[in-house]
PDB file of C-alpha atoms in Angstrom:
ATOM      1  CA  ARG A 333     -34.065   7.740 -28.265  1.00  0.00           C
ATOM      2  CA  LYS A 334     -31.722  10.541 -29.351  1.00  0.00           C
ATOM      3  CA  GLU A 335     -29.804  10.013 -32.571  1.00  0.00           C
ATOM      4  CA  VAL A 336     -26.536  10.913 -30.843  1.00  0.00           C
ATOM      5  CA  GLU A 337     -26.140   9.878 -27.200  1.00  0.00           C
ATOM      6  CA  GLN A 338     -23.570  11.076 -24.711  1.00  0.00           C
ATOM      7  CA  ASP A 339     -23.140  10.704 -20.965  1.00  0.00           C
ATOM      8  CA  PRO A 340     -23.843  14.234 -19.671  1.00  0.00           C
ATOM      9  CA  GLY A 341     -21.364  13.903 -16.792  1.00  0.00           C
ATOM     10  CA  PRO A 342     -20.052  15.915 -15.100  1.00  0.00           C
ATOM     11  CA  PHE A 343     -16.663  14.243 -15.119  1.00  0.00           C
ATOM     12  CA  ASN A 344     -14.572  15.748 -12.331  1.00  0.00           C
ATOM     13  CA  VAL A 345     -10.920  14.816 -12.721  1.00  0.00           C
ATOM     14  CA  PRO A 346      -7.647  16.080 -11.199  1.00  0.00           C
ATOM     15  CA  GLU A 347      -5.080  17.897 -13.275  1.00  0.00           C
ATOM     16  CA  GLY A 348      -2.852  15.465 -15.105  1.00  0.00           C
ATOM     17  CA  ALA A 349      -5.464  12.715 -15.287  1.00  0.00           C
ATOM     18  CA  THR A 350      -6.521  10.890 -18.417  1.00  0.00           C
ATOM     19  CA  VAL A 351     -10.231  10.991 -19.196  1.00  0.00           C
ATOM     20  CA  ALA A 352     -12.280   9.345 -21.921  1.00  0.00           C
ATOM     21  CA  PHE A 353     -15.668  10.273 -23.341  1.00  0.00           C
ATOM     22  CA  ASN A 354     -17.870   8.060 -25.430  1.00  0.00           C
ATOM     23  CA  CYS A 355     -20.665   8.740 -27.833  1.00  0.00           C
ATOM     24  CA  THR A 356     -22.991   6.440 -29.737  1.00  0.00           C
ATOM     25  CA  TYR A 357     -25.047   7.220 -32.827  1.00  0.00           C
ATOM     26  CA  SER A 358     -28.065   5.357 -34.109  1.00  0.00           C
ATOM     27  CA  ASN A 359     -28.202   6.209 -37.818  1.00  0.00           C
ATOM     28  CA  SER A 360     -25.897   3.998 -39.869  1.00  0.00           C
ATOM     29  CA  ALA A 361     -26.161   6.525 -42.740  1.00  0.00           C
ATOM     30  CA  SER A 362     -24.152   9.022 -40.693  1.00  0.00           C
ATOM     31  CA  GLN A 363     -21.275  10.217 -42.813  1.00  0.00           C
ATOM     32  CA  SER A 364     -18.824  12.367 -40.899  1.00  0.00           C
ATOM     33  CA  PHE A 365     -17.962  12.591 -37.227  1.00  0.00           C
ATOM     34  CA  PHE A 366     -16.533  15.332 -35.037  1.00  0.00           C
ATOM     35  CA  TRP A 367     -15.888  16.530 -31.517  1.00  0.00           C
ATOM     36  CA  TYR A 368     -16.703  20.126 -30.718  1.00  0.00           C
ATOM     37  CA  ARG A 369     -15.850  21.982 -27.528  1.00  0.00           C
ATOM     38  CA  GLN A 370     -18.178  24.490 -25.896  1.00  0.00           C
ATOM     39  CA  ASP A 371     -17.159  26.731 -23.043  1.00  0.00           C
ATOM     40  CA  CYS A 372     -19.819  28.026 -20.665  1.00  0.00           C
ATOM     41  CA  ARG A 373     -22.143  30.496 -22.368  1.00  0.00           C
ATOM     42  CA  LYS A 374     -20.017  30.498 -25.523  1.00  0.00           C
ATOM     43  CA  GLU A 375     -20.412  29.138 -29.028  1.00  0.00           C
ATOM     44  CA  PRO A 376     -19.205  25.627 -29.971  1.00  0.00           C
ATOM     45  CA  LYS A 377     -15.839  25.318 -31.700  1.00  0.00           C
ATOM     46  CA  LEU A 378     -14.407  22.385 -33.642  1.00  0.00           C
ATOM     47  CA  LEU A 379     -11.985  20.323 -31.578  1.00  0.00           C
ATOM     48  CA  MET A 380     -11.221  17.581 -34.080  1.00  0.00           C
ATOM     49  CA  SER A 381     -12.599  15.360 -36.800  1.00  0.00           C
ATOM     50  CA  VAL A 382     -12.898  11.626 -36.114  1.00  0.00           C
ATOM     51  CA  TYR A 383     -11.802   8.872 -38.476  1.00  0.00           C
ATOM     52  CA  SER A 384     -11.911   5.081 -38.386  1.00  0.00           C
ATOM     53  CA  SER A 385      -8.122   4.992 -38.438  1.00  0.00           C
ATOM     54  CA  GLY A 386      -8.067   7.152 -35.344  1.00  0.00           C
ATOM     55  CA  ASN A 387      -6.458  10.553 -35.128  1.00  0.00           C
ATOM     56  CA  GLU A 388      -4.423  12.428 -32.601  1.00  0.00           C
ATOM     57  CA  ASP A 389      -3.901  16.107 -31.941  1.00  0.00           C
ATOM     58  CA  GLY A 390      -1.481  16.683 -29.103  1.00  0.00           C
ATOM     59  CA  ARG A 391      -3.095  15.379 -25.933  1.00  0.00           C
ATOM     60  CA  PHE A 392      -6.344  14.534 -27.688  1.00  0.00           C
ATOM     61  CA  THR A 393      -7.084  11.247 -29.473  1.00  0.00           C
ATOM     62  CA  ALA A 394     -10.339  10.449 -31.251  1.00  0.00           C
ATOM     63  CA  GLN A 395     -11.540   7.135 -32.591  1.00  0.00           C
ATOM     64  CA  LEU A 396     -14.488   5.973 -34.669  1.00  0.00           C
ATOM     65  CA  ASN A 397     -15.898   2.449 -34.698  1.00  0.00           C
ATOM     66  CA  ARG A 398     -18.420   2.305 -37.539  1.00  0.00           C
ATOM     67  CA  ALA A 399     -19.413  -1.301 -36.859  1.00  0.00           C
ATOM     68  CA  SER A 400     -20.447  -0.468 -33.273  1.00  0.00           C
ATOM     69  CA  GLN A 401     -21.550   3.097 -34.172  1.00  0.00           C
ATOM     70  CA  TYR A 402     -19.355   4.441 -31.409  1.00  0.00           C
ATOM     71  CA  ILE A 403     -17.063   7.471 -31.155  1.00  0.00           C
ATOM     72  CA  SER A 404     -14.556   8.200 -28.444  1.00  0.00           C
ATOM     73  CA  LEU A 405     -12.391  11.072 -27.255  1.00  0.00           C
ATOM     74  CA  LEU A 406      -9.394  10.578 -24.982  1.00  0.00           C
ATOM     75  CA  ILE A 407      -7.739  13.498 -23.223  1.00  0.00           C
ATOM     76  CA  ARG A 408      -4.348  12.847 -21.657  1.00  0.00           C
ATOM     77  CA  ASP A 409      -2.594  15.006 -19.045  1.00  0.00           C
ATOM     78  CA  SER A 410      -5.743  17.083 -18.388  1.00  0.00           C
ATOM     79  CA  LYS A 411      -5.292  20.809 -17.913  1.00  0.00           C
ATOM     80  CA  LEU A 412      -7.517  23.255 -16.052  1.00  0.00           C
ATOM     81  CA  SER A 413      -8.182  24.881 -19.432  1.00  0.00           C
ATOM     82  CA  ASP A 414      -9.729  21.623 -20.709  1.00  0.00           C
ATOM     83  CA  SER A 415     -12.784  22.262 -18.495  1.00  0.00           C
ATOM     84  CA  ALA A 416     -15.682  22.601 -20.928  1.00  0.00           C
ATOM     85  CA  THR A 417     -18.533  20.662 -22.490  1.00  0.00           C
ATOM     86  CA  TYR A 418     -17.541  18.277 -25.278  1.00  0.00           C
ATOM     87  CA  LEU A 419     -20.098  17.768 -28.030  1.00  0.00           C
ATOM     88  CA  CYS A 420     -20.212  14.717 -30.235  1.00  0.00           C
ATOM     89  CA  VAL A 421     -21.434  15.561 -33.750  1.00  0.00           C
ATOM     90  CA  VAL A 422     -22.398  13.443 -36.755  1.00  0.00           C
ATOM     91  CA  THR A 423     -23.540  14.562 -40.179  1.00  0.00           C
ATOM     92  CA  ARG A 424     -26.123  13.193 -42.609  1.00  0.00           C
ATOM     93  CA  GLY A 425     -26.513  14.189 -46.202  1.00  0.00           C
ATOM     94  CA  GLY A 426     -23.603  16.559 -46.039  1.00  0.00           C
ATOM     95  CA  TYR A 427     -25.722  19.346 -44.569  1.00  0.00           C
ATOM     96  CA  LYS A 428     -27.452  18.113 -41.435  1.00  0.00           C
ATOM     97  CA  TYR A 429     -25.306  18.238 -38.320  1.00  0.00           C
ATOM     98  CA  ILE A 430     -26.686  16.229 -35.410  1.00  0.00           C
ATOM     99  CA  PHE A 431     -25.306  17.229 -32.030  1.00  0.00           C
ATOM    100  CA  GLY A 432     -25.187  15.176 -28.864  1.00  0.00           C
ATOM    101  CA  THR A 433     -26.235  16.905 -25.645  1.00  0.00           C
ATOM    102  CA  GLY A 434     -22.607  17.112 -24.544  1.00  0.00           C
ATOM    103  CA  THR A 435     -20.402  15.766 -21.775  1.00  0.00           C
ATOM    104  CA  ARG A 436     -19.287  18.209 -19.146  1.00  0.00           C
ATOM    105  CA  LEU A 437     -15.671  18.020 -17.963  1.00  0.00           C
ATOM    106  CA  LYS A 438     -14.284  19.824 -14.954  1.00  0.00           C
ATOM    107  CA  VAL A 439     -10.547  19.554 -14.312  1.00  0.00           C
ATOM    108  CA  LEU A 440      -9.702  20.209 -10.675  1.00  0.00           C
ATOM    109  CA  ALA A 441      -6.479  21.779  -9.361  1.00  0.00           C
TER     110      ALA A 441
ATOM    111  CA  ASN B 435     -12.017  39.715 -38.777  1.00  0.00           C
ATOM    112  CA  ALA B 436     -15.783  39.531 -38.085  1.00  0.00           C
ATOM    113  CA  GLY B 437     -16.625  35.916 -39.020  1.00  0.00           C
ATOM    114  CA  VAL B 438     -20.271  35.167 -38.133  1.00  0.00           C
ATOM    115  CA  THR B 439     -22.145  38.048 -36.519  1.00  0.00           C
ATOM    116  CA  GLN B 440     -25.478  37.602 -34.769  1.00  0.00           C
ATOM    117  CA  THR B 441     -27.771  40.353 -33.545  1.00  0.00           C
ATOM    118  CA  PRO B 442     -29.276  40.948 -31.106  1.00  0.00           C
ATOM    119  CA  LYS B 443     -27.328  39.152 -28.384  1.00  0.00           C
ATOM    120  CA  PHE B 444     -30.239  39.352 -25.942  1.00  0.00           C
ATOM    121  CA  GLN B 445     -33.960  39.854 -26.491  1.00  0.00           C
ATOM    122  CA  VAL B 446     -37.092  39.602 -24.394  1.00  0.00           C
ATOM    123  CA  LEU B 447     -40.412  39.208 -26.171  1.00  0.00           C
ATOM    124  CA  LYS B 448     -43.992  38.838 -25.154  1.00  0.00           C
ATOM    125  CA  THR B 449     -46.036  35.901 -26.388  1.00  0.00           C
ATOM    126  CA  GLY B 450     -47.396  36.629 -29.846  1.00  0.00           C
ATOM    127  CA  GLN B 451     -44.796  39.238 -30.797  1.00  0.00           C
ATOM    128  CA  SER B 452     -42.704  38.793 -33.891  1.00  0.00           C
ATOM    129  CA  MET B 453     -39.022  39.395 -34.385  1.00  0.00           C
ATOM    130  CA  THR B 454     -36.055  38.615 -36.600  1.00  0.00           C
ATOM    131  CA  LEU B 455     -32.690  37.283 -35.470  1.00  0.00           C
ATOM    132  CA  GLN B 456     -30.016  38.529 -37.832  1.00  0.00           C
ATOM    133  CA  CYS B 457     -27.017  36.496 -38.981  1.00  0.00           C
ATOM    134  CA  ALA B 458     -24.298  37.757 -41.290  1.00  0.00           C
ATOM    135  CA  GLN B 459     -20.997  36.211 -42.344  1.00  0.00           C
ATOM    136  CA  ASP B 460     -18.131  37.762 -44.260  1.00  0.00           C
ATOM    137  CA  MET B 461     -16.315  34.559 -45.266  1.00  0.00           C
ATOM    138  CA  ASN B 462     -18.252  33.959 -48.491  1.00  0.00           C
ATOM    139  CA  HIS B 463     -19.631  30.714 -47.042  1.00  0.00           C
ATOM    140  CA  GLU B 464     -22.410  29.168 -49.081  1.00  0.00           C
ATOM    141  CA  TYR B 465     -23.752  26.997 -46.256  1.00  0.00           C
ATOM    142  CA  MET B 466     -25.517  28.717 -43.343  1.00  0.00           C
ATOM    143  CA  SER B 467     -27.691  27.284 -40.627  1.00  0.00           C
ATOM    144  CA  TRP B 468     -29.637  28.073 -37.471  1.00  0.00           C
ATOM    145  CA  TYR B 469     -29.658  26.029 -34.268  1.00  0.00           C
ATOM    146  CA  ARG B 470     -31.369  26.349 -30.960  1.00  0.00           C
ATOM    147  CA  GLN B 471     -29.758  25.082 -27.771  1.00  0.00           C
ATOM    148  CA  ASP B 472     -31.835  24.081 -24.762  1.00  0.00           C
ATOM    149  CA  PRO B 473     -30.715  22.419 -21.504  1.00  0.00           C
ATOM    150  CA  GLY B 474     -30.616  18.658 -21.870  1.00  0.00           C
ATOM    151  CA  MET B 475     -31.462  18.832 -25.571  1.00  0.00           C
ATOM    152  CA  GLY B 476     -28.234  19.830 -27.226  1.00  0.00           C
ATOM    153  CA  LEU B 477     -28.145  21.927 -30.378  1.00  0.00           C
ATOM    154  CA  ARG B 478     -30.993  21.232 -32.760  1.00  0.00           C
ATOM    155  CA  LEU B 479     -31.045  22.291 -36.372  1.00  0.00           C
ATOM    156  CA  ILE B 480     -33.909  24.662 -37.266  1.00  0.00           C
ATOM    157  CA  HIS B 481     -33.248  25.605 -40.908  1.00  0.00           C
ATOM    158  CA  TYR B 482     -30.288  25.619 -43.233  1.00  0.00           C
ATOM    159  CA  SER B 483     -29.322  27.045 -46.604  1.00  0.00           C
ATOM    160  CA  VAL B 484     -26.800  25.883 -49.165  1.00  0.00           C
ATOM    161  CA  GLY B 485     -26.789  29.115 -51.124  1.00  0.00           C
ATOM    162  CA  ALA B 486     -28.729  32.229 -52.003  1.00  0.00           C
ATOM    163  CA  GLY B 487     -32.311  31.380 -52.771  1.00  0.00           C
ATOM    164  CA  ILE B 488     -32.087  27.830 -51.347  1.00  0.00           C
ATOM    165  CA  THR B 489     -33.341  26.906 -47.881  1.00  0.00           C
ATOM    166  CA  ASP B 490     -34.440  23.670 -46.237  1.00  0.00           C
ATOM    167  CA  GLN B 491     -35.892  22.514 -42.960  1.00  0.00           C
ATOM    168  CA  GLY B 492     -33.949  20.964 -40.144  1.00  0.00           C
ATOM    169  CA  GLU B 493     -35.128  19.001 -37.135  1.00  0.00           C
ATOM    170  CA  VAL B 494     -37.301  21.685 -35.442  1.00  0.00           C
ATOM    171  CA  PRO B 495     -38.533  24.170 -38.125  1.00  0.00           C
ATOM    172  CA  ASN B 496     -42.070  24.847 -36.790  1.00  0.00           C
ATOM    173  CA  GLY B 497     -42.614  28.440 -35.721  1.00  0.00           C
ATOM    174  CA  TYR B 498     -39.614  29.740 -37.669  1.00  0.00           C
ATOM    175  CA  ASN B 499     -39.152  31.160 -41.163  1.00  0.00           C
ATOM    176  CA  VAL B 500     -35.948  31.838 -43.070  1.00  0.00           C
ATOM    177  CA  SER B 501     -34.903  33.336 -46.368  1.00  0.00           C
ATOM    178  CA  ARG B 502     -31.554  33.699 -48.103  1.00  0.00           C
ATOM    179  CA  SER B 503     -31.467  36.579 -50.543  1.00  0.00           C
ATOM    180  CA  THR B 504     -27.693  37.095 -50.342  1.00  0.00           C
ATOM    181  CA  THR B 505     -24.713  34.876 -49.605  1.00  0.00           C
ATOM    182  CA  GLU B 506     -23.869  36.955 -46.537  1.00  0.00           C
ATOM    183  CA  ASP B 507     -27.190  37.069 -44.675  1.00  0.00           C
ATOM    184  CA  PHE B 508     -29.488  34.410 -43.232  1.00  0.00           C
ATOM    185  CA  PRO B 509     -32.162  35.926 -40.963  1.00  0.00           C
ATOM    186  CA  LEU B 510     -34.408  33.789 -38.742  1.00  0.00           C
ATOM    187  CA  ARG B 511     -37.966  35.044 -38.241  1.00  0.00           C
ATOM    188  CA  LEU B 512     -40.295  34.224 -35.377  1.00  0.00           C
ATOM    189  CA  LEU B 513     -43.761  35.162 -36.589  1.00  0.00           C
ATOM    190  CA  SER B 514     -45.655  34.717 -33.311  1.00  0.00           C
ATOM    191  CA  ALA B 515     -43.331  34.023 -30.403  1.00  0.00           C
ATOM    192  CA  ALA B 516     -44.251  31.374 -27.844  1.00  0.00           C
ATOM    193  CA  PRO B 517     -42.671  30.612 -24.451  1.00  0.00           C
ATOM    194  CA  SER B 518     -41.435  27.294 -25.923  1.00  0.00           C
ATOM    195  CA  GLN B 519     -39.155  29.344 -28.173  1.00  0.00           C
ATOM    196  CA  THR B 520     -37.177  30.629 -25.194  1.00  0.00           C
ATOM    197  CA  SER B 521     -33.697  29.423 -26.031  1.00  0.00           C
ATOM    198  CA  VAL B 522     -30.202  30.297 -27.127  1.00  0.00           C
ATOM    199  CA  TYR B 523     -29.986  30.552 -30.902  1.00  0.00           C
ATOM    200  CA  PHE B 524     -26.790  29.990 -32.853  1.00  0.00           C
ATOM    201  CA  CYS B 525     -26.097  30.756 -36.470  1.00  0.00           C
ATOM    202  CA  ALA B 526     -23.326  28.756 -38.149  1.00  0.00           C
ATOM    203  CA  SER B 527     -21.710  28.701 -41.580  1.00  0.00           C
ATOM    204  CA  ARG B 528     -19.139  26.780 -43.541  1.00  0.00           C
ATOM    205  CA  PRO B 529     -17.811  26.639 -47.107  1.00  0.00           C
ATOM    206  CA  ARG B 530     -20.017  24.563 -49.415  1.00  0.00           C
ATOM    207  CA  GLY B 531     -17.536  21.797 -50.095  1.00  0.00           C
ATOM    208  CA  ALA B 532     -16.451  21.274 -46.505  1.00  0.00           C
ATOM    209  CA  ALA B 533     -18.870  18.501 -45.489  1.00  0.00           C
ATOM    210  CA  ASN B 534     -16.108  16.110 -44.518  1.00  0.00           C
ATOM    211  CA  THR B 535     -13.972  18.599 -42.642  1.00  0.00           C
ATOM    212  CA  GLY B 536     -16.958  19.603 -40.622  1.00  0.00           C
ATOM    213  CA  GLU B 537     -15.844  22.922 -39.295  1.00  0.00           C
ATOM    214  CA  LEU B 538     -18.917  24.982 -38.636  1.00  0.00           C
ATOM    215  CA  PHE B 539     -18.142  28.573 -37.733  1.00  0.00           C
ATOM    216  CA  PHE B 540     -20.588  29.763 -35.112  1.00  0.00           C
ATOM    217  CA  GLY B 541     -21.797  33.192 -34.106  1.00  0.00           C
ATOM    218  CA  GLU B 542     -21.732  34.115 -30.438  1.00  0.00           C
ATOM    219  CA  GLY B 543     -25.393  33.285 -29.956  1.00  0.00           C
ATOM    220  CA  SER B 544     -28.608  35.161 -29.306  1.00  0.00           C
ATOM    221  CA  ARG B 545     -30.426  34.606 -26.003  1.00  0.00           C
ATOM    222  CA  LEU B 546     -34.172  34.910 -26.448  1.00  0.00           C
ATOM    223  CA  THR B 547     -36.740  34.924 -23.664  1.00  0.00           C
ATOM    224  CA  VAL B 548     -40.434  34.789 -24.454  1.00  0.00           C
ATOM    225  CA  LEU B 549     -42.726  35.759 -21.574  1.00  0.00           C
TER     226      LEU B 549
END
């Protein structure tokens, strides 16, 4: 079983839709949590950090549930430019970043 | 505004050949790391370094060597390439104290094919 699990998708949604991605992690010693975005054949880039209190950045909302070891990302009012792969990431020991395999999103016109 | 620079971007090797993937960053980041990305596997940590002279193994270190003689450079060496090492390799760095902010700065990747 992978330490960080994500539904690979693809999620095909129309422009303007709301879409949610989930991620689970198995190691309760995981310390920090993030969502990264990766465009096709490009490097990953940080989208946002994830906190238990939840955090929002424009159309993006992320939430962490430590008790259930579950992380979510909600995208509202999807844009064509949101099409990408979204990577769930947890850290251990401050230096080891564990990446999920990613969830592919395609926003359709 | 270079950031993290990886060379080469593309390389084809024959089984048994050796090569070095170069990674350099100009942000004075103490933490540097190497990942490989394979379909269906996600990014997996190969080796990382928290400063000059300090390196440690990640999840998939076998077949790879690293060294860190300067803050700027973190080369990844394949001593005897195998087809299983065909992958996309990413180098990433961040400031030492940024564990909770999490932003890893990635290079553009190096695509390696081993025949």
